[in-house]
GROMACS .gro file of C-alpha atoms in nm:
model
  468
    1UNK     CA    1   4.662   2.642   9.556
    2UNK     CA    2   4.915   2.895   9.686
    3UNK     CA    3   5.266   2.771   9.751
    4UNK     CA    4   5.467   2.882  10.054
    5UNK     CA    5   5.657   3.149   9.864
    6UNK     CA    6   5.329   3.299   9.739
    7UNK     CA    7   5.246   3.398  10.097
    8UNK     CA    8   5.366   3.715  10.263
    9UNK     CA    9   5.632   3.690  10.532
   10UNK     CA   10   5.367   3.754  10.796
   11UNK     CA   11   5.144   3.482  10.652
   12UNK     CA   12   5.437   3.241  10.662
   13UNK     CA   13   5.497   3.345  11.022
   14UNK     CA   14   5.136   3.263  11.102
   15UNK     CA   15   5.176   2.914  10.952
   16UNK     CA   16   5.479   2.863  11.174
   17UNK     CA   17   5.284   2.988  11.477
   18UNK     CA   18   5.008   2.734  11.407
   19UNK     CA   19   5.272   2.460  11.354
   20UNK     CA   20   5.141   2.393  11.003
   21UNK     CA   21   5.498   2.413  10.877
   22UNK     CA   22   5.829   2.399  11.062
   23UNK     CA   23   6.115   2.650  11.032
   24UNK     CA   24   6.328   2.378  10.874
   25UNK     CA   25   6.064   2.291  10.614
   26UNK     CA   26   6.020   2.657  10.523
   27UNK     CA   27   6.396   2.707  10.494
   28UNK     CA   28   6.427   2.397  10.274
   29UNK     CA   29   6.153   2.529  10.046
   30UNK     CA   30   6.352   2.844   9.985
   31UNK     CA   31   6.686   2.664   9.957
   32UNK     CA   32   6.539   2.455   9.679
   33UNK     CA   33   6.421   2.770   9.501
   34UNK     CA   34   6.764   2.932   9.538
   35UNK     CA   35   6.932   2.624   9.390
   36UNK     CA   36   6.695   2.620   9.092
   37UNK     CA   37   6.606   2.982   9.034
   38UNK     CA   38   6.888   3.214   9.139
   39UNK     CA   39   6.961   3.338   8.790
   40UNK     CA   40   6.920   3.694   8.920
   41UNK     CA   41   7.255   3.724   9.103
   42UNK     CA   42   7.089   3.735   9.443
   43UNK     CA   43   7.328   3.535   9.662
   44UNK     CA   44   7.703   3.543   9.706
   45UNK     CA   45   7.709   3.274   9.976
   46UNK     CA   46   7.439   3.028  10.082
   47UNK     CA   47   7.478   2.924  10.446
   48UNK     CA   48   7.345   2.567  10.436
   49UNK     CA   49   7.524   2.435  10.746
   50UNK     CA   50   7.423   2.737  10.954
   51UNK     CA   51   7.062   2.708  10.830
   52UNK     CA   52   7.023   2.348  10.944
   53UNK     CA   53   7.170   2.427  11.286
   54UNK     CA   54   6.947   2.730  11.330
   55UNK     CA   55   6.635   2.543  11.220
   56UNK     CA   56   6.700   2.262  11.471
   57UNK     CA   57   6.725   2.518  11.752
   58UNK     CA   58   6.386   2.674  11.668
   59UNK     CA   59   6.161   2.419  11.832
   60UNK     CA   60   5.895   2.618  12.018
   61UNK     CA   61   5.801   2.978  11.944
   62UNK     CA   62   5.863   3.185  12.260
   63UNK     CA   63   5.581   3.392  12.406
   64UNK     CA   64   5.603   3.746  12.271
   65UNK     CA   65   5.829   3.649  11.984
   66UNK     CA   66   5.832   3.841  11.658
   67UNK     CA   67   5.558   3.745  11.412
   68UNK     CA   68   5.851   3.672  11.179
   69UNK     CA   69   5.994   3.405  11.412
   70UNK     CA   70   6.121   3.115  11.199
   71UNK     CA   71   6.077   3.305  10.871
   72UNK     CA   72   6.373   3.291  10.630
   73UNK     CA   73   6.560   3.605  10.532
   74UNK     CA   74   6.904   3.703  10.404
   75UNK     CA   75   7.181   3.939  10.516
   76UNK     CA   76   7.360   4.179  10.286
   77UNK     CA   77   7.724   4.096  10.217
   78UNK     CA   78   7.832   4.424  10.377
   79UNK     CA   79   7.720   4.305  10.722
   80UNK     CA   80   7.947   4.102  10.947
   81UNK     CA   81   7.836   3.743  11.007
   82UNK     CA   82   8.056   3.545  11.243
   83UNK     CA   83   8.200   3.237  11.078
   84UNK     CA   84   8.044   3.307  10.738
   85UNK     CA   85   8.227   3.451  10.438
   86UNK     CA   86   8.166   3.826  10.405
   87UNK     CA   87   8.320   3.983  10.094
   88UNK     CA   88   8.192   4.344  10.107
   89UNK     CA   89   8.146   4.297   9.732
   90UNK     CA   90   8.522   4.315   9.678
   91UNK     CA   91   8.781   4.075   9.541
   92UNK     CA   92   9.009   4.214   9.812
   93UNK     CA   93   8.791   4.033  10.068
   94UNK     CA   94   8.689   3.732   9.861
   95UNK     CA   95   8.789   3.486  10.137
   96UNK     CA   96   8.729   3.700  10.446
   97UNK     CA   97   8.546   3.528  10.733
   98UNK     CA   98   8.471   3.760  11.029
   99UNK     CA   99   8.498   3.642  11.389
  100UNK     CA  100   8.213   3.867  11.508
  101UNK     CA  101   7.860   3.948  11.395
  102UNK     CA  102   7.726   4.301  11.378
  103UNK     CA  103   7.404   4.432  11.529
  104UNK     CA  104   7.193   4.358  11.221
  105UNK     CA  105   7.296   3.993  11.219
  106UNK     CA  106   7.250   3.961  11.595
  107UNK     CA  107   6.905   4.123  11.582
  108UNK     CA  108   6.789   3.887  11.308
  109UNK     CA  109   6.917   3.586  11.501
  110UNK     CA  110   6.762   3.708  11.827
  111UNK     CA  111   6.423   3.735  11.657
  112UNK     CA  112   6.443   3.370  11.553
  113UNK     CA  113   6.463   3.443  11.182
  114UNK     CA  114   6.677   3.215  10.965
  115UNK     CA  115   6.928   3.381  10.733
  116UNK     CA  116   6.980   3.173  10.421
  117UNK     CA  117   7.305   3.349  10.335
  118UNK     CA  118   7.470   3.667  10.211
  119UNK     CA  119   7.319   3.877   9.933
  120UNK     CA  120   7.507   4.037   9.649
  121UNK     CA  121   7.638   4.393   9.679
  122UNK     CA  122   7.880   4.611   9.480
  123UNK     CA  123   8.225   4.687   9.616
  124UNK     CA  124   8.188   4.840   9.964
  125UNK     CA  125   7.827   4.926   9.880
  126UNK     CA  126   7.926   5.235   9.685
  127UNK     CA  127   7.760   5.215   9.338
  128UNK     CA  128   7.387   5.223   9.265
  129UNK     CA  129   7.426   4.906   9.054
  130UNK     CA  130   7.536   4.561   9.174
  131UNK     CA  131   7.806   4.430   8.941
  132UNK     CA  132   8.092   4.310   9.166
  133UNK     CA  133   8.397   4.101   9.087
  134UNK     CA  134   8.296   3.831   9.338
  135UNK     CA  135   7.956   3.739   9.192
  136UNK     CA  136   7.741   3.774   8.879
  137UNK     CA  137   7.547   4.099   8.835
  138UNK     CA  138   7.225   4.130   9.032
  139UNK     CA  139   6.936   4.178   8.788
  140UNK     CA  140   6.569   4.256   8.824
  141UNK     CA  141   6.345   3.950   8.777
  142UNK     CA  142   6.114   4.168   8.568
  143UNK     CA  143   6.379   4.174   8.291
  144UNK     CA  144   6.699   3.982   8.352
  145UNK     CA  145   6.894   4.202   8.113
  146UNK     CA  146   6.842   4.501   8.347
  147UNK     CA  147   6.996   4.594   8.680
  148UNK     CA  148   6.847   4.519   9.018
  149UNK     CA  149   6.994   4.847   9.142
  150UNK     CA  150   7.232   4.888   9.430
  151UNK     CA  151   7.381   4.864   9.660
  152UNK     CA  152   7.125   4.620   9.806
  153UNK     CA  153   7.072   4.470   9.462
  154UNK     CA  154   7.110   4.109   9.570
  155UNK     CA  155   6.865   4.154   9.857
  156UNK     CA  156   6.602   4.305   9.627
  157UNK     CA  157   6.658   4.044   9.357
  158UNK     CA  158   6.615   3.769   9.617
  159UNK     CA  159   6.283   3.905   9.743
  160UNK     CA  160   6.148   3.990   9.398
  161UNK     CA  161   6.233   3.642   9.264
  162UNK     CA  162   6.073   3.467   9.562
  163UNK     CA  163   6.401   3.335   9.702
  164UNK     CA  164   6.331   3.488  10.046
  165UNK     CA  165   6.015   3.664  10.170
  166UNK     CA  166   6.202   3.963  10.317
  167UNK     CA  167   6.564   4.074  10.317
  168UNK     CA  168   6.784   4.324  10.495
  169UNK     CA  169   6.945   4.603  10.299
  170UNK     CA  170   7.145   4.912  10.386
  171UNK     CA  171   7.117   5.264  10.252
  172UNK     CA  172   7.375   5.545  10.254
  173UNK     CA  173   7.252   5.731   9.946
  174UNK     CA  174   6.950   5.531   9.829
  175UNK     CA  175   7.079   5.174   9.843
  176UNK     CA  176   6.752   5.026   9.974
  177UNK     CA  177   6.510   5.242   9.776
  178UNK     CA  178   6.695   5.220   9.443
  179UNK     CA  179   6.677   4.838   9.418
  180UNK     CA  180   6.322   4.841   9.558
  181UNK     CA  181   6.220   5.059   9.264
  182UNK     CA  182   6.411   4.846   9.012
  183UNK     CA  183   6.258   4.524   9.145
  184UNK     CA  184   5.898   4.630   9.217
  185UNK     CA  185   5.925   4.613   9.596
  186UNK     CA  186   5.878   4.811   9.916
  187UNK     CA  187   6.207   4.953  10.041
  188UNK     CA  188   6.227   5.147  10.368
  189UNK     CA  189   6.520   5.360  10.480
  190UNK     CA  190   6.455   5.428  10.848
  191UNK     CA  191   6.537   5.739  11.049
  192UNK     CA  192   6.902   5.799  11.135
  193UNK     CA  193   6.973   5.611  11.457
  194UNK     CA  194   6.665   5.387  11.436
  195UNK     CA  195   6.885   5.079  11.381
  196UNK     CA  196   7.218   5.049  11.560
  197UNK     CA  197   7.533   5.031  11.344
  198UNK     CA  198   7.718   4.854  11.629
  199UNK     CA  199   7.994   4.757  11.661
  200UNK     CA  200   8.178   4.907  11.361
  201UNK     CA  201   8.049   5.268  11.361
  202UNK     CA  202   8.230   5.323  11.033
  203UNK     CA  203   8.000   5.594  10.894
  204UNK     CA  204   8.127   5.916  11.051
  205UNK     CA  205   7.871   6.128  10.863
  206UNK     CA  206   7.568   5.926  10.974
  207UNK     CA  207   7.439   5.880  10.620
  208UNK     CA  208   7.385   5.504  10.621
  209UNK     CA  209   7.139   5.276  10.794
  210UNK     CA  210   7.009   4.922  10.760
  211UNK     CA  211   6.647   4.864  10.667
  212UNK     CA  212   6.390   4.623  10.523
  213UNK     CA  213   6.314   4.521  10.165
  214UNK     CA  214   5.982   4.340  10.127
  215UNK     CA  215   5.688   4.269   9.900
  216UNK     CA  216   5.433   4.441  10.127
  217UNK     CA  217   5.426   4.738  10.361
  218UNK     CA  218   5.327   4.520  10.656
  219UNK     CA  219   5.614   4.278  10.597
  220UNK     CA  220   5.851   4.576  10.588
  221UNK     CA  221   5.705   4.712  10.913
  222UNK     CA  222   5.736   4.375  11.088
  223UNK     CA  223   6.098   4.343  10.976
  224UNK     CA  224   6.170   4.697  11.096
  225UNK     CA  225   6.045   4.583  11.438
  226UNK     CA  226   6.311   4.310  11.425
  227UNK     CA  227   6.594   4.543  11.325
  228UNK     CA  228   6.511   4.855  11.527
  229UNK     CA  229   6.674   4.938  11.857
  230UNK     CA  230   6.976   5.108  12.005
  231UNK     CA  231   7.286   4.966  12.166
  232UNK     CA  232   7.502   5.131  12.430
  233UNK     CA  233   7.761   5.345  12.256
  234UNK     CA  234   7.555   5.438  11.950
  235UNK     CA  235   7.643   5.789  11.822
  236UNK     CA  236   7.286   5.853  11.699
  237UNK     CA  237   6.956   5.713  11.816
  238UNK     CA  238   6.589   5.764  11.743
  239UNK     CA  239   6.332   5.774  12.025
  240UNK     CA  240   6.189   5.434  12.102
  241UNK     CA  241   5.835   5.374  11.981
  242UNK     CA  242   5.581   5.257  12.243
  243UNK     CA  243   5.402   5.029  11.994
  244UNK     CA  244   5.532   4.797  11.722
  245UNK     CA  245   5.578   4.955  11.379
  246UNK     CA  246   5.350   4.682  11.245
  247UNK     CA  247   5.063   4.830  11.447
  248UNK     CA  248   5.101   5.159  11.260
  249UNK     CA  249   4.987   4.987  10.942
  250UNK     CA  250   4.644   4.932  11.098
  251UNK     CA  251   4.591   5.300  11.188
  252UNK     CA  252   4.447   5.548  10.936
  253UNK     CA  253   4.690   5.834  10.879
  254UNK     CA  254   4.427   6.107  10.881
  255UNK     CA  255   4.431   6.394  10.633
  256UNK     CA  256   4.792   6.488  10.562
  257UNK     CA  257   4.972   6.781  10.403
  258UNK     CA  258   5.203   6.624  10.147
  259UNK     CA  259   5.469   6.833   9.974
  260UNK     CA  260   5.598   6.730   9.634
  261UNK     CA  261   5.874   6.830   9.396
  262UNK     CA  262   6.033   6.669   9.092
  263UNK     CA  263   6.335   6.889   9.021
  264UNK     CA  264   6.646   6.666   9.034
  265UNK     CA  265   6.863   6.744   9.335
  266UNK     CA  266   7.212   6.607   9.283
  267UNK     CA  267   7.251   6.628   8.903
  268UNK     CA  268   7.070   6.815   8.627
  269UNK     CA  269   6.904   6.543   8.422
  270UNK     CA  270   6.588   6.468   8.232
  271UNK     CA  271   6.326   6.255   8.403
  272UNK     CA  272   6.182   5.964   8.207
  273UNK     CA  273   5.814   6.017   8.121
  274UNK     CA  274   5.724   5.691   8.298
  275UNK     CA  275   5.879   5.821   8.621
  276UNK     CA  276   5.693   6.150   8.581
  277UNK     CA  277   5.371   5.957   8.523
  278UNK     CA  278   5.433   5.747   8.835
  279UNK     CA  279   5.480   6.065   9.041
  280UNK     CA  280   5.173   6.236   8.893
  281UNK     CA  281   4.956   5.927   8.938
  282UNK     CA  282   5.071   5.893   9.299
  283UNK     CA  283   4.980   6.258   9.356
  284UNK     CA  284   4.632   6.198   9.218
  285UNK     CA  285   4.593   5.885   9.429
  286UNK     CA  286   4.692   6.073   9.743
  287UNK     CA  287   4.445   6.350   9.664
  288UNK     CA  288   4.170   6.090   9.612
  289UNK     CA  289   4.250   5.957   9.961
  290UNK     CA  290   4.181   6.301  10.104
  291UNK     CA  291   4.534   6.437  10.139
  292UNK     CA  292   4.642   6.788  10.043
  293UNK     CA  293   4.921   6.804   9.782
  294UNK     CA  294   5.144   7.114   9.780
  295UNK     CA  295   5.414   7.188   9.523
  296UNK     CA  296   5.735   7.313   9.686
  297UNK     CA  297   6.081   7.423   9.566
  298UNK     CA  298   6.377   7.191   9.607
  299UNK     CA  299   6.472   7.171   9.977
  300UNK     CA  300   6.848   7.139   9.923
  301UNK     CA  301   7.057   7.387   9.720
  302UNK     CA  302   7.289   7.292   9.436
  303UNK     CA  303   7.584   7.381   9.660
  304UNK     CA  304   7.507   7.086   9.887
  305UNK     CA  305   7.602   6.839   9.613
  306UNK     CA  306   7.977   6.908   9.620
  307UNK     CA  307   7.976   6.883   9.999
  308UNK     CA  308   7.796   6.547   9.985
  309UNK     CA  309   8.047   6.422   9.727
  310UNK     CA  310   8.336   6.516   9.956
  311UNK     CA  311   8.185   6.316  10.240
  312UNK     CA  312   8.106   6.023  10.007
  313UNK     CA  313   8.460   6.013   9.866
  314UNK     CA  314   8.621   6.021  10.210
  315UNK     CA  315   8.383   5.746  10.323
  316UNK     CA  316   8.502   5.529  10.033
  317UNK     CA  317   8.865   5.603  10.118
  318UNK     CA  318   8.800   5.497  10.478
  319UNK     CA  319   8.687   5.155  10.351
  320UNK     CA  320   9.026   5.083  10.192
  321UNK     CA  321   9.268   5.279  10.408
  322UNK     CA  322   9.393   4.971  10.597
  323UNK     CA  323   9.421   4.738  10.299
  324UNK     CA  324   9.752   4.569  10.227
  325UNK     CA  325   9.912   4.661   9.893
  326UNK     CA  326   9.809   4.332   9.731
  327UNK     CA  327   9.448   4.387   9.843
  328UNK     CA  328   9.447   4.747   9.726
  329UNK     CA  329   9.556   4.636   9.381
  330UNK     CA  330   9.231   4.438   9.354
  331UNK     CA  331   8.986   4.720   9.410
  332UNK     CA  332   8.770   4.834   9.119
  333UNK     CA  333   8.839   5.148   8.910
  334UNK     CA  334   8.543   5.337   9.058
  335UNK     CA  335   8.654   5.259   9.413
  336UNK     CA  336   9.011   5.362   9.329
  337UNK     CA  337   8.893   5.690   9.175
  338UNK     CA  338   8.671   5.776   9.472
  339UNK     CA  339   8.947   5.676   9.714
  340UNK     CA  340   9.195   5.907   9.544
  341UNK     CA  341   8.941   6.189   9.568
  342UNK     CA  342   8.884   6.113   9.934
  343UNK     CA  343   9.251   6.091  10.020
  344UNK     CA  344   9.309   6.433   9.864
  345UNK     CA  345   9.106   6.601  10.141
  346UNK     CA  346   9.266   6.689  10.474
  347UNK     CA  347   9.114   6.599  10.808
  348UNK     CA  348   8.993   6.957  10.870
  349UNK     CA  349   8.841   6.970  10.520
  350UNK     CA  350   8.646   6.652  10.593
  351UNK     CA  351   8.530   6.786  10.928
  352UNK     CA  352   8.417   7.110  10.768
  353UNK     CA  353   8.228   6.915  10.500
  354UNK     CA  354   8.037   6.715  10.763
  355UNK     CA  355   7.948   7.036  10.946
  356UNK     CA  356   7.838   7.205  10.625
  357UNK     CA  357   7.628   6.903  10.528
  358UNK     CA  358   7.452   6.914  10.864
  359UNK     CA  359   7.378   7.283  10.818
  360UNK     CA  360   7.222   7.210  10.481
  361UNK     CA  361   7.023   6.931  10.645
  362UNK     CA  362   6.897   7.169  10.914
  363UNK     CA  363   6.776   7.419  10.654
  364UNK     CA  364   6.596   7.142  10.463
  365UNK     CA  365   6.435   7.006  10.779
  366UNK     CA  366   6.307   7.350  10.869
  367UNK     CA  367   6.165   7.401  10.519
  368UNK     CA  368   5.991   7.062  10.527
  369UNK     CA  369   5.865   7.079  10.886
  370UNK     CA  370   5.517   7.211  10.790
  371UNK     CA  371   5.449   6.897  10.582
  372UNK     CA  372   5.363   6.546  10.697
  373UNK     CA  373   5.531   6.380  10.399
  374UNK     CA  374   5.727   6.461  10.083
  375UNK     CA  375   5.664   6.294   9.746
  376UNK     CA  376   5.919   6.251   9.465
  377UNK     CA  377   5.995   5.985   9.207
  378UNK     CA  378   6.237   5.726   9.340
  379UNK     CA  379   6.456   5.721   9.027
  380UNK     CA  380   6.489   5.923   8.707
  381UNK     CA  381   6.448   5.622   8.477
  382UNK     CA  382   6.321   5.264   8.488
  383UNK     CA  383   6.597   5.007   8.550
  384UNK     CA  384   6.868   5.038   8.280
  385UNK     CA  385   7.052   4.754   8.111
  386UNK     CA  386   7.332   4.577   8.296
  387UNK     CA  387   7.654   4.770   8.229
  388UNK     CA  388   7.479   5.085   8.111
  389UNK     CA  389   7.590   5.291   8.412
  390UNK     CA  390   7.918   5.117   8.496
  391UNK     CA  391   8.220   5.261   8.317
  392UNK     CA  392   8.551   5.113   8.430
  393UNK     CA  393   8.742   5.315   8.171
  394UNK     CA  394   8.599   5.646   8.297
  395UNK     CA  395   8.499   5.631   8.666
  396UNK     CA  396   8.409   6.000   8.665
  397UNK     CA  397   8.151   5.934   8.393
  398UNK     CA  398   8.031   5.631   8.592
  399UNK     CA  399   7.979   5.846   8.902
  400UNK     CA  400   7.798   6.114   8.701
  401UNK     CA  401   7.566   5.856   8.547
  402UNK     CA  402   7.485   5.725   8.895
  403UNK     CA  403   7.390   6.075   9.008
  404UNK     CA  404   7.167   6.123   8.705
  405UNK     CA  405   6.992   5.790   8.773
  406UNK     CA  406   6.935   5.867   9.143
  407UNK     CA  407   6.883   6.243   9.174
  408UNK     CA  408   6.656   6.237   9.484
  409UNK     CA  409   6.738   5.945   9.711
  410UNK     CA  410   7.047   6.079   9.890
  411UNK     CA  411   6.861   6.390  10.013
  412UNK     CA  412   6.693   6.187  10.286
  413UNK     CA  413   7.026   6.035  10.394
  414UNK     CA  414   7.154   6.390  10.440
  415UNK     CA  415   6.852   6.494  10.650
  416UNK     CA  416   6.821   6.159  10.830
  417UNK     CA  417   6.449   6.140  10.747
  418UNK     CA  418   6.277   5.805  10.695
  419UNK     CA  419   6.185   5.737  10.332
  420UNK     CA  420   6.005   5.457  10.154
  421UNK     CA  421   5.985   5.351   9.789
  422UNK     CA  422   5.655   5.196   9.682
  423UNK     CA  423   5.594   4.994   9.361
  424UNK     CA  424   5.303   5.194   9.224
  425UNK     CA  425   5.378   5.198   8.852
  426UNK     CA  426   5.486   4.968   8.569
  427UNK     CA  427   5.592   5.069   8.221
  428UNK     CA  428   5.402   4.933   7.917
  429UNK     CA  429   5.676   4.672   7.872
  430UNK     CA  430   5.649   4.557   8.233
  431UNK     CA  431   5.931   4.735   8.415
  432UNK     CA  432   5.862   4.851   8.772
  433UNK     CA  433   5.884   5.220   8.863
  434UNK     CA  434   5.882   5.329   9.227
  435UNK     CA  435   5.764   5.648   9.390
  436UNK     CA  436   5.918   5.777   9.712
  437UNK     CA  437   5.768   5.927  10.026
  438UNK     CA  438   5.968   6.075  10.310
  439UNK     CA  439   5.852   6.188  10.653
  440UNK     CA  440   5.987   6.394  10.942
  441UNK     CA  441   6.262   6.230  11.150
  442UNK     CA  442   6.137   5.950  11.375
  443UNK     CA  443   5.794   5.948  11.208
  444UNK     CA  444   5.813   5.598  11.061
  445UNK     CA  445   5.472   5.516  11.216
  446UNK     CA  446   5.305   5.791  11.012
  447UNK     CA  447   5.499   5.695  10.700
  448UNK     CA  448   5.400   5.328  10.737
  449UNK     CA  449   5.037   5.421  10.805
  450UNK     CA  450   5.029   5.627  10.487
  451UNK     CA  451   5.210   5.357  10.286
  452UNK     CA  452   4.964   5.092  10.407
  453UNK     CA  453   4.673   5.316  10.307
  454UNK     CA  454   4.825   5.356   9.959
  455UNK     CA  455   4.882   4.982   9.927
  456UNK     CA  456   4.518   4.914  10.017
  457UNK     CA  457   4.398   5.166   9.758
  458UNK     CA  458   4.633   5.053   9.479
  459UNK     CA  459   4.748   4.699   9.565
  460UNK     CA  460   5.040   4.538   9.385
  461UNK     CA  461   5.042   4.190   9.541
  462UNK     CA  462   4.907   4.028   9.225
  463UNK     CA  463   5.200   4.154   9.016
  464UNK     CA  464   5.460   3.881   8.987
  465UNK     CA  465   5.771   3.876   8.767
  466UNK     CA  466   5.845   3.614   8.500
  467UNK     CA  467   5.974   3.290   8.646
  468UNK     CA  468   5.800   3.331   8.982
   0.00000   0.00000   0.00000
């Protein structure tokens, strides 16, 4: 007989709706699993007192509430949670407790979901691996010697290990889709402005957004419904959708024109044969579903990479600019190296880089406009061993290795397009390999419709990692 954690988040929500289980009982089920099974570096902080208080307050499901009302989740340790330790993955903030919550936390609470705590992230969410000083490395449950990816590595490890049914991540250069691929999950980066970054607005370039990590496309869509929405003062916003994103999963996408390319964008690198096979097999699957597949040249030029790196380095420097000297001495070598790069640019140089990046984005959007979706691999290799990318002695080599591991993901942060990684392939030794689809800005409904069609044609729900 299926246990609670075997069910999808939506199925658990239905049990709660029928009063066959209470929010408190469901939360306790997952707390027990976290206590026994979090050998994957998923959680930095477990919020037991907050959980019990929240569960007591969820007595009767309100009319019109989210189908995820009462369902447990987790919040990434980059997001402010009032009264709960938030480290930003850094020893410099090891004991920081914010006095406000951000929009992501408030949206989750307003939907009646119960956050079990804060998930592991690398320092300030910068690297594509999750190996911080404040917690053990986040690893994929498919092979605990290999990385869960980053920067939402703890969130993905938690979902993949069955410690929560869905989790929130954030993505400024691939940080939802990278761990989704490493952990065999669905990871959705929404359109720029789909989810409010209130009240911090710390990303001047508009690269980053929150988004869902889940085991199924429908769970991801339902969680996007929880997170989506604008707040007064937002610098970017996507048009509001008249229907829930979950409804899009029930609509056939029709026959689509799907562009594809495999040339790495941000670093010249070889692509692992398993990742090529995943991409080719996904192309064949899409053709079998009636879609037209068109090979296209890379939509962003090589020159865009240096501009993106300027913006990324300044963004890292902004994260540490107000640190006291004793805090600054605690930041990691990679953060220090990126900060020094960022601080070397003047204000006008940064402004020019943002403008240039937006011009590159406009050219890419125009080139991709004739297509309903774009297909690439998610990553250039299956998940590497813990420590294989990180190089404290040579941060420049570390950064280069990150680019070679993730040569496609950041393109859709530059353009602001929604993008989703789907777990469509496993290597012969059982490692997950994702493929990535992107759509035009604000076309999450079409992207989710297509992803749901793919999931129905090539389901992955029966694939469970060791220790499940």
